[in-house]
Amino acid sequence: MNDAPLGLFDSGVGGLTVVRAVQDILPSENIVYLGDTARVPYGSKSPETIRHFADEDVRFLLSKEVKAIVVACNTATAHALPGLREQYRVPILGVIEPGVEAALADPQCERIGIIATRGTIRSHAYQHALAQRRTGLIIHGQATPLLVPLVEEDWTDHEAARLVLDSYLGPLVEKGIDTLLLACTHYPLLIPMLRQILPADVRLVDSATTCAEHLRKELTRLDLLAPVENQGSLEIFLSDLSDEFEALSRRFLRRPTGRIRRAILGS
Ligand code: DGL
Protein backbone atom coordinates (compact mmCIF):
# COMPACT_ATOMS: atom_id res chain seq x y z
CA MET A 1 0.00 0.00 0.00
CA ASN A 2 2.83 2.45 0.81
CA ASP A 3 4.07 2.14 -2.79
CA ALA A 4 0.68 3.10 -4.20
CA PRO A 5 0.38 6.63 -5.61
CA LEU A 6 -1.28 9.61 -4.03
CA GLY A 7 -4.20 11.05 -6.00
CA LEU A 8 -4.74 14.81 -6.24
CA PHE A 9 -7.50 16.51 -8.15
CA ASP A 10 -8.56 20.03 -9.02
CA SER A 11 -11.02 21.73 -11.33
CA GLY A 12 -8.13 22.46 -13.71
CA VAL A 13 -4.38 22.88 -13.65
CA GLY A 14 -4.22 25.32 -10.70
CA GLY A 15 -3.92 22.38 -8.30
CA LEU A 16 -0.43 21.80 -9.68
CA THR A 17 0.65 24.46 -7.13
CA VAL A 18 -0.33 21.87 -4.51
CA VAL A 19 1.47 19.11 -6.43
CA ARG A 20 4.63 21.21 -6.45
CA ALA A 21 4.41 21.74 -2.69
CA VAL A 22 3.80 17.98 -2.16
CA GLN A 23 6.79 17.08 -4.36
CA ASP A 24 8.98 19.45 -2.32
CA ILE A 25 7.92 18.01 1.03
CA LEU A 26 7.39 14.36 0.02
CA PRO A 27 9.84 13.67 -2.84
CA SER A 28 9.43 9.88 -2.58
CA GLU A 29 5.71 9.87 -3.31
CA ASN A 30 4.29 8.82 -6.68
CA ILE A 31 1.52 11.21 -7.65
CA VAL A 32 -1.43 10.91 -10.00
CA TYR A 33 -2.95 14.30 -10.73
CA LEU A 34 -6.33 14.88 -12.33
CA GLY A 35 -7.35 18.31 -13.63
CA ASP A 36 -10.96 18.56 -14.78
CA THR A 37 -10.09 21.03 -17.55
CA ALA A 38 -13.17 20.06 -19.56
CA ARG A 39 -15.42 21.54 -16.86
CA VAL A 40 -13.26 24.25 -15.26
CA PRO A 41 -14.08 26.60 -13.53
CA TYR A 42 -15.80 25.13 -10.49
CA GLY A 43 -15.78 28.46 -8.63
CA SER A 44 -18.91 29.80 -10.29
CA LYS A 45 -20.94 26.55 -10.33
CA SER A 46 -23.65 25.35 -7.97
CA PRO A 47 -22.82 23.16 -4.94
CA GLU A 48 -24.75 20.19 -6.44
CA THR A 49 -22.79 20.34 -9.69
CA ILE A 50 -19.48 20.62 -7.86
CA ARG A 51 -20.35 17.61 -5.69
CA HIS A 52 -21.23 15.60 -8.78
CA PHE A 53 -17.96 16.56 -10.54
CA ALA A 54 -15.89 15.89 -7.41
CA ASP A 55 -17.44 12.44 -7.12
CA GLU A 56 -16.40 11.61 -10.69
CA ASP A 57 -12.91 12.98 -10.02
CA VAL A 58 -12.55 10.71 -6.99
CA ARG A 59 -13.78 7.67 -8.93
CA PHE A 60 -11.20 8.34 -11.63
CA LEU A 61 -8.41 8.49 -9.04
CA LEU A 62 -9.64 5.33 -7.34
CA SER A 63 -9.38 3.57 -10.71
CA LYS A 64 -5.63 4.39 -10.47
CA GLU A 65 -5.50 2.57 -7.11
CA VAL A 66 -4.39 5.54 -5.07
CA LYS A 67 -3.71 5.14 -1.32
CA ALA A 68 -5.08 8.59 -0.38
CA ILE A 69 -6.71 11.52 -2.13
CA VAL A 70 -6.11 15.25 -1.81
CA VAL A 71 -8.86 17.59 -2.97
CA ALA A 72 -6.49 20.34 -4.14
CA CYS A 73 -9.35 22.59 -5.23
CA ASN A 74 -10.66 24.98 -2.57
CA THR A 75 -14.12 25.18 -4.13
CA ALA A 76 -14.44 21.39 -4.30
CA THR A 77 -13.17 21.06 -0.73
CA ALA A 78 -15.71 23.64 0.43
CA HIS A 79 -18.70 21.90 -1.15
CA ALA A 80 -17.81 18.25 -1.53
CA LEU A 81 -15.29 17.08 1.08
CA PRO A 82 -17.69 16.01 3.87
CA GLY A 83 -19.83 13.97 1.45
CA LEU A 84 -16.80 12.33 -0.18
CA ARG A 85 -15.43 11.34 3.22
CA GLU A 86 -18.72 9.72 4.11
CA GLN A 87 -18.92 7.86 0.86
CA TYR A 88 -15.39 6.50 0.36
CA ARG A 89 -13.09 4.57 2.68
CA VAL A 90 -9.84 5.89 1.24
CA PRO A 91 -8.37 8.79 3.32
CA ILE A 92 -9.45 12.07 1.69
CA LEU A 93 -7.86 15.39 2.64
CA GLY A 94 -8.88 18.88 1.64
CA VAL A 95 -7.17 22.25 1.62
CA ILE A 96 -9.38 24.08 4.11
CA GLU A 97 -8.41 22.48 7.45
CA PRO A 98 -4.66 22.87 6.86
CA GLY A 99 -5.04 26.51 5.78
CA VAL A 100 -7.20 27.33 8.78
CA GLU A 101 -4.83 25.60 11.19
CA ALA A 102 -1.83 27.40 9.71
CA ALA A 103 -3.62 30.75 10.03
CA LEU A 104 -4.47 30.07 13.68
CA ALA A 105 -1.02 28.71 14.53
CA ASP A 106 -0.19 32.33 15.30
CA PRO A 107 -1.83 33.17 18.64
CA GLN A 108 -1.81 36.88 17.67
CA CYS A 109 -4.11 36.24 14.71
CA GLU A 110 -7.38 38.10 15.34
CA ARG A 111 -8.58 39.63 12.08
CA ILE A 112 -8.56 37.32 9.09
CA GLY A 113 -9.31 38.10 5.48
CA ILE A 114 -10.16 35.23 3.12
CA ILE A 115 -9.93 35.62 -0.65
CA ALA A 116 -11.39 32.87 -2.83
CA THR A 117 -13.84 32.04 -5.62
CA ARG A 118 -17.48 32.99 -5.17
CA GLY A 119 -18.35 29.35 -4.50
CA THR A 120 -15.83 29.02 -1.69
CA ILE A 121 -16.84 32.29 -0.02
CA ARG A 122 -20.56 31.52 -0.31
CA SER A 123 -20.12 28.06 1.20
CA HIS A 124 -18.84 29.70 4.42
CA ALA A 125 -16.64 26.62 4.86
CA TYR A 126 -13.56 28.66 5.80
CA GLN A 127 -15.55 31.06 7.98
CA HIS A 128 -17.11 28.15 9.93
CA ALA A 129 -13.84 26.25 10.28
CA LEU A 130 -12.13 29.37 11.67
CA ALA A 131 -14.97 30.31 14.03
CA GLN A 132 -15.18 26.74 15.36
CA ARG A 133 -11.53 26.73 16.32
CA ARG A 134 -11.27 30.17 17.90
CA THR A 135 -13.90 32.44 19.33
CA GLY A 136 -13.78 36.21 18.95
CA LEU A 137 -12.12 36.19 15.52
CA ILE A 138 -13.08 38.89 13.08
CA ILE A 139 -13.45 37.23 9.69
CA HIS A 140 -13.94 38.91 6.32
CA GLY A 141 -14.58 36.75 3.27
CA GLN A 142 -14.03 38.43 -0.09
CA ALA A 143 -14.96 36.76 -3.39
CA THR A 144 -12.27 37.58 -5.95
CA PRO A 145 -13.49 36.02 -9.22
CA LEU A 146 -11.26 38.09 -11.50
CA LEU A 147 -8.05 36.68 -10.06
CA VAL A 148 -8.19 33.23 -11.66
CA PRO A 149 -8.38 34.62 -15.24
CA LEU A 150 -5.64 37.17 -14.47
CA VAL A 151 -3.31 34.42 -13.27
CA GLU A 152 -4.19 32.19 -16.22
CA GLU A 153 -3.38 35.05 -18.62
CA ASP A 154 0.01 35.36 -16.89
CA TRP A 155 -0.88 38.91 -15.84
CA THR A 156 0.41 38.41 -12.30
CA ASP A 157 2.79 41.34 -12.74
CA HIS A 158 0.48 43.47 -14.88
CA GLU A 159 -0.92 46.87 -13.94
CA ALA A 160 -4.43 45.44 -14.40
CA ALA A 161 -3.72 42.88 -11.66
CA ARG A 162 -2.57 45.66 -9.35
CA LEU A 163 -5.79 47.62 -9.94
CA VAL A 164 -7.99 44.58 -9.40
CA LEU A 165 -6.12 43.53 -6.25
CA ASP A 166 -6.22 47.10 -4.93
CA SER A 167 -9.97 47.22 -5.17
CA TYR A 168 -10.51 43.71 -3.75
CA LEU A 169 -8.07 44.17 -0.89
CA GLY A 170 -8.73 47.83 -0.04
CA PRO A 171 -11.77 47.02 2.15
CA LEU A 172 -9.90 44.19 3.91
CA VAL A 173 -6.94 46.44 4.66
CA GLU A 174 -9.30 49.13 5.95
CA LYS A 175 -10.72 46.56 8.35
CA GLY A 176 -7.24 46.03 9.72
CA ILE A 177 -6.69 42.35 8.81
CA ASP A 178 -3.53 40.81 10.29
CA THR A 179 -3.75 37.60 8.18
CA LEU A 180 -4.84 36.94 4.60
CA LEU A 181 -5.82 33.40 3.65
CA LEU A 182 -5.17 32.70 -0.04
CA ALA A 183 -8.00 30.22 -0.44
CA CYS A 184 -7.61 29.30 -4.11
CA THR A 185 -5.20 27.15 -6.09
CA HIS A 186 -4.11 30.06 -8.29
CA TYR A 187 -3.25 32.67 -5.70
CA PRO A 188 0.27 31.53 -4.72
CA LEU A 189 1.31 32.98 -8.10
CA LEU A 190 0.10 36.40 -6.95
CA ILE A 191 2.22 36.44 -3.78
CA PRO A 192 4.89 38.85 -5.15
CA MET A 193 2.18 41.39 -6.14
CA LEU A 194 0.27 40.86 -2.88
CA ARG A 195 3.44 41.61 -0.92
CA GLN A 196 3.77 44.92 -2.77
CA ILE A 197 0.17 45.91 -2.13
CA LEU A 198 -0.47 44.76 1.44
CA PRO A 199 0.97 46.37 4.57
CA ALA A 200 4.19 44.54 5.53
CA ASP A 201 2.71 43.16 8.75
CA VAL A 202 -0.16 41.27 7.07
CA ARG A 203 0.67 37.54 7.15
CA LEU A 204 -0.09 35.51 4.01
CA VAL A 205 -1.20 31.89 4.41
CA ASP A 206 -1.43 29.85 1.22
CA SER A 207 -3.30 26.60 1.06
CA ALA A 208 -0.79 24.78 -1.18
CA THR A 209 2.13 24.66 1.25
CA THR A 210 -0.04 24.16 4.32
CA CYS A 211 -1.88 21.28 2.63
CA ALA A 212 1.38 19.51 1.75
CA GLU A 213 2.56 19.77 5.38
CA HIS A 214 -0.75 18.39 6.61
CA LEU A 215 -0.53 15.53 4.11
CA ARG A 216 2.93 14.57 5.43
CA LYS A 217 1.56 14.39 8.97
CA GLU A 218 -1.47 12.36 7.91
CA LEU A 219 0.55 9.85 5.86
CA THR A 220 2.94 9.45 8.80
CA ARG A 221 0.03 8.92 11.20
CA LEU A 222 -1.57 6.35 8.89
CA ASP A 223 1.77 4.68 8.20
CA LEU A 224 1.28 5.25 4.48
CA LEU A 225 4.49 7.09 3.54
CA ALA A 226 6.33 5.81 0.45
CA PRO A 227 9.71 4.18 1.13
CA VAL A 228 12.35 6.95 1.37
CA GLU A 229 14.52 5.34 -1.32
CA ASN A 230 11.67 5.71 -3.83
CA GLN A 231 12.11 8.36 -6.52
CA GLY A 232 8.67 9.94 -6.73
CA SER A 233 6.95 10.13 -10.12
CA LEU A 234 4.16 12.33 -11.46
CA GLU A 235 1.42 11.38 -13.91
CA ILE A 236 -0.88 14.16 -15.06
CA PHE A 237 -4.34 13.52 -16.51
CA LEU A 238 -6.59 16.28 -17.86
CA SER A 239 -10.20 15.84 -18.93
CA ASP A 240 -9.57 18.21 -21.84
CA LEU A 241 -6.20 18.43 -23.52
CA SER A 242 -5.02 21.45 -25.47
CA ASP A 243 -1.72 23.25 -26.08
CA GLU A 244 -2.95 25.99 -23.80
CA PHE A 245 -3.62 23.65 -20.87
CA GLU A 246 -0.23 22.00 -21.37
CA ALA A 247 1.52 25.40 -21.29
CA LEU A 248 -0.48 26.44 -18.22
CA SER A 249 0.42 23.17 -16.49
CA ARG A 250 4.12 23.90 -16.92
CA ARG A 251 3.62 27.38 -15.51
CA PHE A 252 1.75 26.20 -12.42
CA LEU A 253 4.09 23.28 -11.74
CA ARG A 254 7.21 25.33 -12.57
CA ARG A 255 8.86 22.03 -13.54
CA PRO A 256 8.69 19.71 -16.55
CA THR A 257 5.33 17.96 -16.54
CA GLY A 258 6.21 14.83 -18.52
CA ARG A 259 3.60 13.48 -20.90
CA ILE A 260 0.08 14.69 -20.08
CA ARG A 261 -2.72 12.26 -20.80
CA ARG A 262 -6.42 12.59 -21.39
CA ALA A 263 -8.80 11.44 -18.66
CA ILE A 264 -12.28 10.19 -19.47
CA LEU A 265 -14.54 11.01 -16.54
CA GLY A 266 -17.92 9.63 -15.62
CA SER A 267 -17.58 6.37 -17.50
N1 DGL B 1 -9.37 25.49 -8.32
C1 DGL B 1 -10.34 26.50 -7.95
C2 DGL B 1 -10.23 26.77 -6.45
O1 DGL B 1 -9.21 26.53 -5.82
C3 DGL B 1 -10.17 27.78 -8.74
C4 DGL B 1 -10.54 27.66 -10.20
C5 DGL B 1 -12.01 27.32 -10.41
O2 DGL B 1 -12.87 28.18 -10.16
O3 DGL B 1 -12.28 26.22 -10.80
O4 DGL B 1 -11.18 27.21 -5.86
mmCIF file of C-alpha atoms and ligand atoms in Angstrom:
data_model
loop_
_atom_site.group_PDB
_atom_site.id
_atom_site.type_symbol
_atom_site.label_atom_id
_atom_site.label_comp_id
_atom_site.label_asym_id
_atom_site.label_seq_id
_atom_site.Cartn_x
_atom_site.Cartn_y
_atom_site.Cartn_z
ATOM 1 C CA MET A 1 0.000 0.000 0.000
ATOM 2 C CA ASN A 2 2.830 2.446 0.812
ATOM 3 C CA ASP A 3 4.070 2.141 -2.786
ATOM 4 C CA ALA A 4 0.679 3.098 -4.203
ATOM 5 C CA PRO A 5 0.381 6.626 -5.615
ATOM 6 C CA LEU A 6 -1.284 9.614 -4.028
ATOM 7 C CA GLY A 7 -4.196 11.054 -5.998
ATOM 8 C CA LEU A 8 -4.742 14.805 -6.237
ATOM 9 C CA PHE A 9 -7.502 16.513 -8.145
ATOM 10 C CA ASP A 10 -8.560 20.027 -9.018
ATOM 11 C CA SER A 11 -11.017 21.727 -11.333
ATOM 12 C CA GLY A 12 -8.127 22.462 -13.715
ATOM 13 C CA VAL A 13 -4.376 22.876 -13.646
ATOM 14 C CA GLY A 14 -4.221 25.321 -10.698
ATOM 15 C CA GLY A 15 -3.923 22.378 -8.303
ATOM 16 C CA LEU A 16 -0.430 21.802 -9.682
ATOM 17 C CA THR A 17 0.647 24.461 -7.134
ATOM 18 C CA VAL A 18 -0.335 21.874 -4.512
ATOM 19 C CA VAL A 19 1.467 19.108 -6.431
ATOM 20 C CA ARG A 20 4.631 21.207 -6.448
ATOM 21 C CA ALA A 21 4.411 21.736 -2.694
ATOM 22 C CA VAL A 22 3.803 17.980 -2.161
ATOM 23 C CA GLN A 23 6.794 17.080 -4.357
ATOM 24 C CA ASP A 24 8.980 19.450 -2.318
ATOM 25 C CA ILE A 25 7.922 18.010 1.031
ATOM 26 C CA LEU A 26 7.391 14.365 0.021
ATOM 27 C CA PRO A 27 9.838 13.668 -2.845
ATOM 28 C CA SER A 28 9.431 9.878 -2.577
ATOM 29 C CA GLU A 29 5.710 9.869 -3.315
ATOM 30 C CA ASN A 30 4.291 8.822 -6.677
ATOM 31 C CA ILE A 31 1.523 11.205 -7.646
ATOM 32 C CA VAL A 32 -1.433 10.906 -10.001
ATOM 33 C CA TYR A 33 -2.946 14.304 -10.735
ATOM 34 C CA LEU A 34 -6.335 14.878 -12.326
ATOM 35 C CA GLY A 35 -7.350 18.312 -13.635
ATOM 36 C CA ASP A 36 -10.960 18.562 -14.781
ATOM 37 C CA THR A 37 -10.092 21.031 -17.547
ATOM 38 C CA ALA A 38 -13.171 20.062 -19.564
ATOM 39 C CA ARG A 39 -15.421 21.537 -16.858
ATOM 40 C CA VAL A 40 -13.257 24.255 -15.259
ATOM 41 C CA PRO A 41 -14.080 26.603 -13.531
ATOM 42 C CA TYR A 42 -15.797 25.127 -10.487
ATOM 43 C CA GLY A 43 -15.780 28.455 -8.627
ATOM 44 C CA SER A 44 -18.912 29.801 -10.293
ATOM 45 C CA LYS A 45 -20.941 26.550 -10.332
ATOM 46 C CA SER A 46 -23.652 25.346 -7.968
ATOM 47 C CA PRO A 47 -22.819 23.160 -4.940
ATOM 48 C CA GLU A 48 -24.746 20.194 -6.441
ATOM 49 C CA THR A 49 -22.789 20.345 -9.690
ATOM 50 C CA ILE A 50 -19.480 20.616 -7.865
ATOM 51 C CA ARG A 51 -20.349 17.608 -5.690
ATOM 52 C CA HIS A 52 -21.227 15.600 -8.784
ATOM 53 C CA PHE A 53 -17.959 16.560 -10.540
ATOM 54 C CA ALA A 54 -15.891 15.888 -7.406
ATOM 55 C CA ASP A 55 -17.437 12.444 -7.121
ATOM 56 C CA GLU A 56 -16.396 11.613 -10.692
ATOM 57 C CA ASP A 57 -12.914 12.981 -10.022
ATOM 58 C CA VAL A 58 -12.554 10.705 -6.986
ATOM 59 C CA ARG A 59 -13.777 7.671 -8.928
ATOM 60 C CA PHE A 60 -11.202 8.336 -11.634
ATOM 61 C CA LEU A 61 -8.406 8.487 -9.045
ATOM 62 C CA LEU A 62 -9.644 5.326 -7.338
ATOM 63 C CA SER A 63 -9.382 3.566 -10.706
ATOM 64 C CA LYS A 64 -5.631 4.390 -10.473
ATOM 65 C CA GLU A 65 -5.498 2.569 -7.107
ATOM 66 C CA VAL A 66 -4.386 5.540 -5.068
ATOM 67 C CA LYS A 67 -3.711 5.137 -1.320
ATOM 68 C CA ALA A 68 -5.075 8.587 -0.382
ATOM 69 C CA ILE A 69 -6.708 11.525 -2.132
ATOM 70 C CA VAL A 70 -6.114 15.254 -1.813
ATOM 71 C CA VAL A 71 -8.857 17.594 -2.966
ATOM 72 C CA ALA A 72 -6.491 20.337 -4.140
ATOM 73 C CA CYS A 73 -9.347 22.593 -5.232
ATOM 74 C CA ASN A 74 -10.662 24.976 -2.573
ATOM 75 C CA THR A 75 -14.118 25.184 -4.127
ATOM 76 C CA ALA A 76 -14.443 21.390 -4.303
ATOM 77 C CA THR A 77 -13.171 21.062 -0.732
ATOM 78 C CA ALA A 78 -15.711 23.638 0.428
ATOM 79 C CA HIS A 79 -18.700 21.898 -1.149
ATOM 80 C CA ALA A 80 -17.813 18.247 -1.532
ATOM 81 C CA LEU A 81 -15.289 17.082 1.078
ATOM 82 C CA PRO A 82 -17.687 16.014 3.871
ATOM 83 C CA GLY A 83 -19.829 13.968 1.448
ATOM 84 C CA LEU A 84 -16.801 12.333 -0.179
ATOM 85 C CA ARG A 85 -15.432 11.340 3.223
ATOM 86 C CA GLU A 86 -18.725 9.719 4.110
ATOM 87 C CA GLN A 87 -18.922 7.856 0.859
ATOM 88 C CA TYR A 88 -15.392 6.503 0.363
ATOM 89 C CA ARG A 89 -13.094 4.574 2.683
ATOM 90 C CA VAL A 90 -9.839 5.891 1.239
ATOM 91 C CA PRO A 91 -8.370 8.789 3.316
ATOM 92 C CA ILE A 92 -9.448 12.070 1.688
ATOM 93 C CA LEU A 93 -7.861 15.388 2.643
ATOM 94 C CA GLY A 94 -8.880 18.877 1.644
ATOM 95 C CA VAL A 95 -7.173 22.248 1.618
ATOM 96 C CA ILE A 96 -9.378 24.076 4.113
ATOM 97 C CA GLU A 97 -8.407 22.479 7.447
ATOM 98 C CA PRO A 98 -4.665 22.867 6.861
ATOM 99 C CA GLY A 99 -5.044 26.508 5.780
ATOM 100 C CA VAL A 100 -7.197 27.329 8.777
ATOM 101 C CA GLU A 101 -4.829 25.602 11.190
ATOM 102 C CA ALA A 102 -1.832 27.398 9.711
ATOM 103 C CA ALA A 103 -3.624 30.753 10.031
ATOM 104 C CA LEU A 104 -4.468 30.067 13.677
ATOM 105 C CA ALA A 105 -1.022 28.708 14.535
ATOM 106 C CA ASP A 106 -0.187 32.327 15.302
ATOM 107 C CA PRO A 107 -1.835 33.171 18.637
ATOM 108 C CA GLN A 108 -1.810 36.880 17.668
ATOM 109 C CA CYS A 109 -4.110 36.238 14.714
ATOM 110 C CA GLU A 110 -7.375 38.103 15.339
ATOM 111 C CA ARG A 111 -8.578 39.629 12.077
ATOM 112 C CA ILE A 112 -8.561 37.322 9.090
ATOM 113 C CA GLY A 113 -9.313 38.099 5.477
ATOM 114 C CA ILE A 114 -10.157 35.234 3.115
ATOM 115 C CA ILE A 115 -9.933 35.621 -0.646
ATOM 116 C CA ALA A 116 -11.392 32.871 -2.833
ATOM 117 C CA THR A 117 -13.836 32.044 -5.615
ATOM 118 C CA ARG A 118 -17.483 32.994 -5.168
ATOM 119 C CA GLY A 119 -18.353 29.345 -4.504
ATOM 120 C CA THR A 120 -15.832 29.025 -1.692
ATOM 121 C CA ILE A 121 -16.844 32.286 -0.017
ATOM 122 C CA ARG A 122 -20.560 31.519 -0.312
ATOM 123 C CA SER A 123 -20.124 28.056 1.197
ATOM 124 C CA HIS A 124 -18.838 29.698 4.420
ATOM 125 C CA ALA A 125 -16.645 26.617 4.864
ATOM 126 C CA TYR A 126 -13.559 28.660 5.801
ATOM 127 C CA GLN A 127 -15.547 31.065 7.983
ATOM 128 C CA HIS A 128 -17.106 28.154 9.933
ATOM 129 C CA ALA A 129 -13.840 26.251 10.278
ATOM 130 C CA LEU A 130 -12.133 29.370 11.674
ATOM 131 C CA ALA A 131 -14.967 30.314 14.033
ATOM 132 C CA GLN A 132 -15.177 26.740 15.364
ATOM 133 C CA ARG A 133 -11.533 26.734 16.319
ATOM 134 C CA ARG A 134 -11.266 30.169 17.900
ATOM 135 C CA THR A 135 -13.903 32.440 19.330
ATOM 136 C CA GLY A 136 -13.778 36.211 18.947
ATOM 137 C CA LEU A 137 -12.120 36.188 15.524
ATOM 138 C CA ILE A 138 -13.077 38.892 13.077
ATOM 139 C CA ILE A 139 -13.446 37.228 9.686
ATOM 140 C CA HIS A 140 -13.938 38.909 6.324
ATOM 141 C CA GLY A 141 -14.575 36.746 3.266
ATOM 142 C CA GLN A 142 -14.033 38.433 -0.090
ATOM 143 C CA ALA A 143 -14.956 36.756 -3.386
ATOM 144 C CA THR A 144 -12.269 37.581 -5.952
ATOM 145 C CA PRO A 145 -13.491 36.015 -9.217
ATOM 146 C CA LEU A 146 -11.260 38.092 -11.500
ATOM 147 C CA LEU A 147 -8.048 36.681 -10.058
ATOM 148 C CA VAL A 148 -8.192 33.225 -11.665
ATOM 149 C CA PRO A 149 -8.377 34.620 -15.243
ATOM 150 C CA LEU A 150 -5.635 37.165 -14.466
ATOM 151 C CA VAL A 151 -3.308 34.417 -13.273
ATOM 152 C CA GLU A 152 -4.189 32.185 -16.224
ATOM 153 C CA GLU A 153 -3.384 35.048 -18.624
ATOM 154 C CA ASP A 154 0.006 35.358 -16.887
ATOM 155 C CA TRP A 155 -0.885 38.906 -15.841
ATOM 156 C CA THR A 156 0.407 38.414 -12.304
ATOM 157 C CA ASP A 157 2.786 41.340 -12.737
ATOM 158 C CA HIS A 158 0.481 43.474 -14.878
ATOM 159 C CA GLU A 159 -0.917 46.869 -13.944
ATOM 160 C CA ALA A 160 -4.427 45.443 -14.396
ATOM 161 C CA ALA A 161 -3.724 42.883 -11.656
ATOM 162 C CA ARG A 162 -2.568 45.662 -9.350
ATOM 163 C CA LEU A 163 -5.789 47.619 -9.937
ATOM 164 C CA VAL A 164 -7.990 44.578 -9.396
ATOM 165 C CA LEU A 165 -6.121 43.529 -6.252
ATOM 166 C CA ASP A 166 -6.215 47.096 -4.931
ATOM 167 C CA SER A 167 -9.968 47.215 -5.173
ATOM 168 C CA TYR A 168 -10.510 43.708 -3.754
ATOM 169 C CA LEU A 169 -8.072 44.168 -0.888
ATOM 170 C CA GLY A 170 -8.730 47.826 -0.037
ATOM 171 C CA PRO A 171 -11.770 47.025 2.152
ATOM 172 C CA LEU A 172 -9.901 44.193 3.911
ATOM 173 C CA VAL A 173 -6.940 46.441 4.664
ATOM 174 C CA GLU A 174 -9.302 49.127 5.953
ATOM 175 C CA LYS A 175 -10.723 46.560 8.350
ATOM 176 C CA GLY A 176 -7.235 46.027 9.715
ATOM 177 C CA ILE A 177 -6.692 42.354 8.812
ATOM 178 C CA ASP A 178 -3.533 40.814 10.289
ATOM 179 C CA THR A 179 -3.752 37.605 8.183
ATOM 180 C CA LEU A 180 -4.844 36.939 4.602
ATOM 181 C CA LEU A 181 -5.819 33.397 3.646
ATOM 182 C CA LEU A 182 -5.169 32.700 -0.038
ATOM 183 C CA ALA A 183 -8.002 30.223 -0.442
ATOM 184 C CA CYS A 184 -7.611 29.301 -4.108
ATOM 185 C CA THR A 185 -5.195 27.154 -6.092
ATOM 186 C CA HIS A 186 -4.113 30.055 -8.291
ATOM 187 C CA TYR A 187 -3.253 32.669 -5.704
ATOM 188 C CA PRO A 188 0.266 31.532 -4.722
ATOM 189 C CA LEU A 189 1.315 32.982 -8.100
ATOM 190 C CA LEU A 190 0.103 36.395 -6.949
ATOM 191 C CA ILE A 191 2.217 36.441 -3.776
ATOM 192 C CA PRO A 192 4.894 38.854 -5.146
ATOM 193 C CA MET A 193 2.184 41.392 -6.144
ATOM 194 C CA LEU A 194 0.273 40.856 -2.883
ATOM 195 C CA ARG A 195 3.442 41.605 -0.923
ATOM 196 C CA GLN A 196 3.771 44.920 -2.770
ATOM 197 C CA ILE A 197 0.172 45.908 -2.126
ATOM 198 C CA LEU A 198 -0.471 44.764 1.442
ATOM 199 C CA PRO A 199 0.974 46.367 4.572
ATOM 200 C CA ALA A 200 4.186 44.541 5.526
ATOM 201 C CA ASP A 201 2.712 43.158 8.752
ATOM 202 C CA VAL A 202 -0.157 41.266 7.069
ATOM 203 C CA ARG A 203 0.667 37.542 7.149
ATOM 204 C CA LEU A 204 -0.086 35.510 4.008
ATOM 205 C CA VAL A 205 -1.195 31.893 4.406
ATOM 206 C CA ASP A 206 -1.434 29.851 1.221
ATOM 207 C CA SER A 207 -3.305 26.602 1.064
ATOM 208 C CA ALA A 208 -0.793 24.785 -1.183
ATOM 209 C CA THR A 209 2.133 24.655 1.250
ATOM 210 C CA THR A 210 -0.038 24.161 4.323
ATOM 211 C CA CYS A 211 -1.879 21.277 2.633
ATOM 212 C CA ALA A 212 1.380 19.515 1.746
ATOM 213 C CA GLU A 213 2.559 19.766 5.377
ATOM 214 C CA HIS A 214 -0.753 18.392 6.610
ATOM 215 C CA LEU A 215 -0.529 15.529 4.114
ATOM 216 C CA ARG A 216 2.928 14.573 5.428
ATOM 217 C CA LYS A 217 1.555 14.393 8.970
ATOM 218 C CA GLU A 218 -1.469 12.355 7.913
ATOM 219 C CA LEU A 219 0.549 9.852 5.859
ATOM 220 C CA THR A 220 2.940 9.453 8.795
ATOM 221 C CA ARG A 221 0.035 8.919 11.205
ATOM 222 C CA LEU A 222 -1.571 6.348 8.893
ATOM 223 C CA ASP A 223 1.772 4.676 8.205
ATOM 224 C CA LEU A 224 1.285 5.253 4.482
ATOM 225 C CA LEU A 225 4.486 7.094 3.536
ATOM 226 C CA ALA A 226 6.325 5.806 0.453
ATOM 227 C CA PRO A 227 9.709 4.183 1.132
ATOM 228 C CA VAL A 228 12.354 6.945 1.365
ATOM 229 C CA GLU A 229 14.517 5.340 -1.321
ATOM 230 C CA ASN A 230 11.667 5.713 -3.829
ATOM 231 C CA GLN A 231 12.107 8.356 -6.522
ATOM 232 C CA GLY A 232 8.671 9.937 -6.731
ATOM 233 C CA SER A 233 6.946 10.131 -10.121
ATOM 234 C CA LEU A 234 4.160 12.326 -11.456
ATOM 235 C CA GLU A 235 1.417 11.381 -13.906
ATOM 236 C CA ILE A 236 -0.882 14.164 -15.062
ATOM 237 C CA PHE A 237 -4.336 13.519 -16.509
ATOM 238 C CA LEU A 238 -6.585 16.279 -17.858
ATOM 239 C CA SER A 239 -10.204 15.844 -18.929
ATOM 240 C CA ASP A 240 -9.575 18.213 -21.841
ATOM 241 C CA LEU A 241 -6.200 18.430 -23.516
ATOM 242 C CA SER A 242 -5.017 21.446 -25.467
ATOM 243 C CA ASP A 243 -1.718 23.250 -26.076
ATOM 244 C CA GLU A 244 -2.954 25.992 -23.797
ATOM 245 C CA PHE A 245 -3.617 23.654 -20.866
ATOM 246 C CA GLU A 246 -0.235 22.004 -21.372
ATOM 247 C CA ALA A 247 1.519 25.396 -21.289
ATOM 248 C CA LEU A 248 -0.480 26.437 -18.221
ATOM 249 C CA SER A 249 0.416 23.168 -16.493
ATOM 250 C CA ARG A 250 4.118 23.901 -16.921
ATOM 251 C CA ARG A 251 3.622 27.380 -15.508
ATOM 252 C CA PHE A 252 1.747 26.199 -12.425
ATOM 253 C CA LEU A 253 4.090 23.283 -11.735
ATOM 254 C CA ARG A 254 7.214 25.325 -12.573
ATOM 255 C CA ARG A 255 8.859 22.029 -13.541
ATOM 256 C CA PRO A 256 8.685 19.713 -16.550
ATOM 257 C CA THR A 257 5.333 17.962 -16.535
ATOM 258 C CA GLY A 258 6.208 14.833 -18.518
ATOM 259 C CA ARG A 259 3.596 13.478 -20.898
ATOM 260 C CA ILE A 260 0.084 14.693 -20.084
ATOM 261 C CA ARG A 261 -2.720 12.256 -20.798
ATOM 262 C CA ARG A 262 -6.422 12.594 -21.394
ATOM 263 C CA ALA A 263 -8.801 11.442 -18.662
ATOM 264 C CA ILE A 264 -12.281 10.195 -19.474
ATOM 265 C CA LEU A 265 -14.536 11.014 -16.543
ATOM 266 C CA GLY A 266 -17.918 9.632 -15.615
ATOM 267 C CA SER A 267 -17.583 6.365 -17.501
HETATM 268 N N1 DGL B 1 -9.368 25.494 -8.322
HETATM 269 C C1 DGL B 1 -10.340 26.501 -7.951
HETATM 270 C C2 DGL B 1 -10.230 26.770 -6.445
HETATM 271 O O1 DGL B 1 -9.206 26.534 -5.824
HETATM 272 C C3 DGL B 1 -10.166 27.779 -8.735
HETATM 273 C C4 DGL B 1 -10.537 27.658 -10.195
HETATM 274 C C5 DGL B 1 -12.009 27.317 -10.405
HETATM 275 O O2 DGL B 1 -12.873 28.180 -10.158
HETATM 276 O O3 DGL B 1 -12.280 26.218 -10.803
HETATM 277 O O4 DGL B 1 -11.180 27.215 -5.859
#
